[in-house]
CSV table of C-alpha atoms in Angstrom, one decimal:
chain,number,residue,atom,x,y,z
A,1484,ALA,CA,2.7,9.4,16.3
A,1485,GLN,CA,1.6,6.4,14.3
A,1486,LYS,CA,-1.1,7.3,11.9
A,1487,ILE,CA,-2.3,3.7,11.5
A,1488,THR,CA,-1.9,1.1,14.3
A,1489,GLN,CA,-2.4,-2.6,13.9
A,1490,THR,CA,-1.8,-4.1,17.3
A,1491,GLN,CA,-2.0,-7.8,16.3
A,1492,PRO,CA,1.3,-9.0,14.7
A,1493,GLY,CA,-0.3,-12.4,14.1
A,1494,MET,CA,-3.7,-14.0,14.2
A,1495,PHE,CA,-4.7,-17.7,14.0
A,1496,VAL,CA,-8.2,-18.8,12.9
A,1497,GLN,CA,-9.7,-22.1,11.9
A,1498,GLU,CA,-11.2,-22.6,8.5
A,1499,LYS,CA,-14.9,-21.5,8.3
A,1500,GLU,CA,-14.6,-19.3,11.4
A,1501,ALA,CA,-14.9,-15.5,11.3
A,1502,VAL,CA,-11.9,-13.3,12.3
A,1503,THR,CA,-11.5,-9.6,13.1
A,1504,LEU,CA,-8.3,-7.8,12.3
A,1505,ASP,CA,-7.9,-4.6,14.3
A,1506,CYS,CA,-7.0,-1.1,13.0
A,1507,THR,CA,-7.0,2.2,14.7
A,1508,TYR,CA,-6.1,5.5,13.1
A,1509,ASP,CA,-5.1,9.0,14.0
A,1510,THR,CA,-6.2,12.0,12.0
A,1511,SER,CA,-7.5,15.5,12.6
A,1512,ASP,CA,-9.0,15.7,9.1
A,1513,GLN,CA,-12.8,15.3,8.7
A,1514,SER,CA,-12.5,13.8,5.3
A,1515,TYR,CA,-10.5,10.7,5.0
A,1516,GLY,CA,-10.6,7.2,3.7
A,1517,LEU,CA,-9.6,3.8,5.1
A,1518,PHE,CA,-8.4,0.9,3.0
A,1519,TRP,CA,-7.6,-2.7,3.6
A,1520,TYR,CA,-5.1,-4.6,1.5
A,1521,LYS,CA,-4.1,-8.3,1.5
A,1522,GLN,CA,-0.5,-9.4,0.8
A,1523,PRO,CA,-0.1,-13.2,0.2
A,1524,SER,CA,3.2,-14.8,0.3
A,1525,SER,CA,3.7,-14.2,-3.4
A,1526,GLY,CA,4.1,-10.5,-2.5
A,1527,GLU,CA,1.5,-8.6,-4.5
A,1528,MET,CA,-0.8,-6.1,-2.8
A,1529,ILE,CA,-4.5,-6.8,-3.3
A,1530,PHE,CA,-7.1,-4.2,-2.5
A,1531,LEU,CA,-10.0,-5.6,-0.4
A,1532,ILE,CA,-12.3,-2.9,0.9
A,1533,TYR,CA,-12.7,0.9,1.4
A,1534,GLN,CA,-14.6,3.0,3.9
A,1535,GLY,CA,-15.0,6.8,3.7
A,1536,SER,CA,-15.2,8.9,6.7
A,1537,TYR,CA,-18.6,10.2,5.6
A,1538,ASP,CA,-20.0,6.8,4.8
A,1539,GLU,CA,-22.9,6.1,7.2
A,1540,GLN,CA,-23.0,2.4,6.6
A,1541,ASN,CA,-20.2,-0.1,7.1
A,1542,ALA,CA,-18.6,-1.2,3.8
A,1543,THR,CA,-19.0,-4.8,2.7
A,1544,GLU,CA,-17.4,-6.7,-0.2
A,1545,GLY,CA,-18.3,-10.4,-0.3
A,1546,ARG,CA,-16.8,-12.1,2.8
A,1547,TYR,CA,-15.1,-8.9,3.9
A,1548,SER,CA,-16.8,-6.2,6.0
A,1549,LEU,CA,-15.4,-3.2,7.7
A,1550,ASN,CA,-16.5,-2.4,11.2
A,1551,PHE,CA,-16.2,1.4,11.2
A,1552,GLN,CA,-16.4,3.1,14.6
A,1553,LYS,CA,-15.7,6.7,13.9
A,1554,ALA,CA,-15.7,8.0,17.5
A,1555,ARG,CA,-13.2,5.3,18.5
A,1556,LYS,CA,-11.2,5.9,15.3
A,1557,SER,CA,-11.2,2.2,14.5
A,1558,ALA,CA,-11.7,0.4,11.2
A,1559,ASN,CA,-11.6,-3.3,11.9
A,1560,LEU,CA,-11.7,-5.8,9.0
A,1561,VAL,CA,-14.0,-8.7,9.5
A,1562,ILE,CA,-13.5,-11.8,7.4
A,1563,SER,CA,-16.4,-14.2,7.6
A,1564,ALA,CA,-16.1,-18.0,6.9
A,1565,SER,CA,-12.3,-18.0,6.6
A,1566,GLN,CA,-10.7,-20.0,3.9
A,1567,LEU,CA,-7.2,-21.4,3.6
A,1568,GLY,CA,-6.4,-18.9,0.9
A,1569,ASP,CA,-7.0,-16.1,3.3
A,1570,SER,CA,-3.7,-16.8,4.9
A,1571,ALA,CA,-1.7,-13.7,4.2
A,1572,MET,CA,-0.5,-10.4,5.6
A,1573,TYR,CA,-3.2,-7.7,6.0
A,1574,PHE,CA,-2.6,-4.0,5.9
A,1575,CYS,CA,-4.8,-1.2,7.0
A,1576,ALA,CA,-4.2,2.2,5.3
A,1577,MET,CA,-5.5,5.7,5.4
A,1578,ARG,CA,-5.7,8.6,3.0
A,1579,GLU,CA,-6.1,12.0,4.6
A,1580,PRO,CA,-7.5,14.3,3.4
A,1581,LEU,CA,-9.4,12.8,0.5
A,1582,SER,CA,-8.9,15.9,-1.6
A,1583,GLY,CA,-5.6,17.0,-3.2
A,1584,TYR,CA,-2.6,14.9,-3.7
A,1585,SER,CA,-2.8,12.8,-0.6
A,1586,THR,CA,-1.3,9.3,-0.4
A,1587,LEU,CA,-1.9,6.1,1.5
A,1588,THR,CA,-0.2,5.6,4.8
A,1589,PHE,CA,0.0,2.0,5.9
A,1590,GLY,CA,0.1,0.2,9.2
A,1591,LYS,CA,2.6,-2.5,10.0
A,1592,GLY,CA,0.2,-5.3,9.1
A,1593,THR,CA,-1.2,-8.4,10.7
A,1594,MET,CA,-0.3,-11.9,9.6
A,1595,LEU,CA,-3.3,-14.1,9.4
A,1596,LEU,CA,-2.9,-17.9,9.4
A,1597,VAL,CA,-5.9,-20.0,8.6
A,1598,SER,CA,-5.7,-23.7,9.7
A,1599,PRO,CA,-7.8,-26.6,8.4
B,1118,ASP,CA,-3.5,-9.0,-12.4
B,1119,SER,CA,-3.7,-5.4,-11.3
B,1120,GLY,CA,-2.6,-4.1,-14.7
B,1121,VAL,CA,0.5,-2.4,-13.2
B,1122,THR,CA,3.8,-3.8,-14.6
B,1123,GLN,CA,7.1,-3.5,-12.8
B,1124,THR,CA,10.5,-4.6,-14.0
B,1125,PRO,CA,12.7,-6.2,-13.0
B,1126,LYS,CA,11.0,-8.5,-10.6
B,1127,HIS,CA,14.3,-9.4,-8.9
B,1128,LEU,CA,17.6,-7.6,-8.8
B,1129,ILE,CA,20.8,-8.4,-7.0
B,1130,THR,CA,23.6,-5.9,-7.0
B,1131,ALA,CA,26.5,-4.7,-4.9
B,1132,THR,CA,26.9,-1.8,-2.5
B,1133,GLY,CA,27.8,1.5,-4.2
B,1134,GLN,CA,26.0,0.5,-7.4
B,1135,ARG,CA,23.1,2.2,-9.2
B,1136,VAL,CA,19.9,0.6,-10.3
B,1137,THR,CA,16.7,1.7,-12.2
B,1138,LEU,CA,13.3,0.2,-11.4
B,1139,ARG,CA,10.6,0.7,-14.0
B,1140,CYS,CA,6.9,0.9,-13.7
B,1141,SER,CA,4.1,0.9,-16.3
B,1142,PRO,CA,0.8,2.1,-14.7
B,1143,ARG,CA,-2.6,0.7,-15.6
B,1144,SER,CA,-3.9,2.0,-18.9
B,1145,GLY,CA,-5.4,5.5,-18.4
B,1146,ASP,CA,-4.0,6.0,-14.8
B,1147,LEU,CA,-2.3,9.3,-14.4
B,1148,SER,CA,-1.0,8.9,-10.8
B,1149,VAL,CA,2.1,6.8,-10.0
B,1150,TYR,CA,3.2,6.1,-6.5
B,1151,TRP,CA,6.4,4.4,-5.3
B,1152,TYR,CA,6.6,2.6,-2.0
B,1153,GLN,CA,9.4,0.7,-0.2
B,1154,GLN,CA,8.6,-2.3,1.9
B,1155,SER,CA,11.2,-3.6,4.3
B,1156,LEU,CA,10.9,-5.9,7.4
B,1157,ASP,CA,11.9,-3.2,9.9
B,1158,GLN,CA,10.2,-0.1,8.3
B,1159,GLY,CA,7.1,-1.7,6.8
B,1160,LEU,CA,5.5,0.0,3.8
B,1161,GLN,CA,6.9,3.5,3.4
B,1162,PHE,CA,5.7,6.0,0.8
B,1163,LEU,CA,8.5,7.4,-1.3
B,1164,ILE,CA,7.1,9.7,-4.0
B,1165,HIS,CA,4.0,10.4,-6.0
B,1166,TYR,CA,3.7,11.7,-9.6
B,1167,TYR,CA,0.6,12.9,-11.3
B,1168,ASN,CA,0.6,13.3,-15.1
B,1169,GLY,CA,4.3,13.9,-15.2
B,1170,GLU,CA,4.6,16.2,-12.3
B,1171,GLU,CA,6.0,15.4,-8.8
B,1172,ARG,CA,3.1,15.9,-6.3
B,1173,ALA,CA,4.3,14.5,-3.0
B,1174,LYS,CA,7.5,13.3,-1.4
B,1175,GLY,CA,7.7,10.9,1.5
B,1176,ASN,CA,10.7,9.3,3.1
B,1177,ILE,CA,12.8,9.3,0.0
B,1178,LEU,CA,16.5,9.4,0.4
B,1179,GLU,CA,18.5,12.0,-1.5
B,1180,ARG,CA,20.3,9.0,-3.2
B,1181,PHE,CA,17.0,8.1,-4.8
B,1182,SER,CA,15.2,9.9,-7.5
B,1183,ALA,CA,12.2,9.3,-9.7
B,1184,GLN,CA,10.5,10.6,-12.8
B,1185,GLN,CA,7.3,10.1,-14.8
B,1186,PHE,CA,7.6,10.3,-18.5
B,1187,PRO,CA,5.1,11.6,-21.1
B,1188,ASP,CA,3.8,8.1,-21.8
B,1189,LEU,CA,3.1,8.0,-18.0
B,1190,HIS,CA,5.6,5.2,-17.2
B,1191,SER,CA,7.8,5.9,-14.2
B,1192,GLU,CA,11.3,5.0,-13.2
B,1193,LEU,CA,12.8,5.0,-9.7
B,1194,ASN,CA,16.6,5.4,-9.6
B,1195,LEU,CA,18.5,4.2,-6.6
B,1196,SER,CA,22.2,5.2,-6.4
B,1197,SER,CA,25.2,4.6,-4.1
B,1198,LEU,CA,23.3,1.6,-2.9
B,1199,GLU,CA,23.7,0.4,0.7
B,1200,LEU,CA,22.9,-2.9,2.4
B,1201,GLY,CA,19.9,-1.2,4.0
B,1202,ASP,CA,18.3,-0.4,0.7
B,1203,SER,CA,17.5,-4.1,0.2
B,1204,ALA,CA,13.7,-4.1,0.1
B,1205,LEU,CA,10.7,-4.8,-2.0
B,1206,TYR,CA,9.9,-1.7,-4.1
B,1207,PHE,CA,6.3,-1.3,-5.2
B,1208,CYS,CA,4.8,0.9,-7.8
B,1209,ALA,CA,1.1,1.7,-7.6
B,1210,SER,CA,-1.2,3.6,-9.9
B,1211,SER,CA,-4.6,5.3,-9.8
B,1212,TYR,CA,-6.6,7.4,-12.2
B,1213,ARG,CA,-6.9,10.4,-9.9
B,1214,ALA,CA,-4.6,11.9,-7.3
B,1215,GLY,CA,-6.2,11.4,-4.0
B,1216,GLY,CA,-9.9,10.8,-3.6
B,1217,THR,CA,-11.7,7.6,-2.7
B,1218,GLY,CA,-10.2,5.3,-5.3
B,1219,GLU,CA,-7.8,2.6,-4.3
B,1220,LEU,CA,-4.3,2.2,-5.5
B,1221,PHE,CA,-3.5,-0.6,-7.8
B,1222,PHE,CA,-0.1,-2.2,-7.0
B,1223,GLY,CA,2.4,-3.9,-9.2
B,1224,GLU,CA,4.0,-7.2,-8.1
B,1225,GLY,CA,7.0,-5.3,-6.9
B,1226,SER,CA,10.8,-5.3,-7.6
B,1227,ARG,CA,12.8,-7.1,-5.0
B,1228,LEU,CA,16.2,-5.5,-4.6
B,1229,THR,CA,19.0,-7.3,-2.8
B,1230,VAL,CA,22.2,-5.3,-2.1
B,1231,LEU,CA,25.2,-7.5,-1.2
C-alpha cells in the first residue's frame, strides 16, 4: 500500500489566491512526522514545513500552513496568497517512526501552476 | 543553497558502463541519504549512512553500491548501467538519523544512460 498519497497530479491557481494541496498517509506508528518539499523546475528540493504527530497545533511557516487532521490521516499544505514563484512540484513525505534510523518516504507529487 | 554539494551535476554515459556520484553533506551532518528520482517511480529511497555506517537500505539494486568515508562525504557507485537507470540522483543530509529534522538536499546529479 502507498504510504503517502497525493491525489492531485496538477493544480492551477491564480496569483494572490490560496491553494490547498492534498496529502494522505498510512501508518500504524504513533510517532511520525510529515514534511512538505517544493521542487522548482531547476530541480532542487526545498524544505517547506514540518508537522509532528504529537503536535497539537497546525504548523505554519510564513505563507505555508499545514492542515493536519490526524483522525483522517491527512496533512494538506495550504499556500496563502500564491505567487508566480510558487509554480513548482510539491511533495509530501513521512518519516515513521521518528526514532531510530527512519527515512523519508515521498508521495508522487503535485504540480502547481500559478497564473498571473 | 542547502550546503549539500553533489558532483557531477550532469552525466551522460553508455549502457554497461560504471559511474560514481559524489556527495559532500552539510558541515557537521552525520547522516547521508541517497534518493533516485525518475518519472515513473517518483522519489525512491536508496540507502542511508550515519557516521560511516550503513543504517538502512531501500530499493537499491545490487548493481548499485555506496559508502560514506571518514570525512563524511559519500559516493554512490552505479555499475552495468541500463537505460532505466537514467534518473536524477539526490543526496540529502541531516545531523541526526531520524527524528524531527528535515533532510537537506543537494541539487542532484542527472544521469543519462544512452
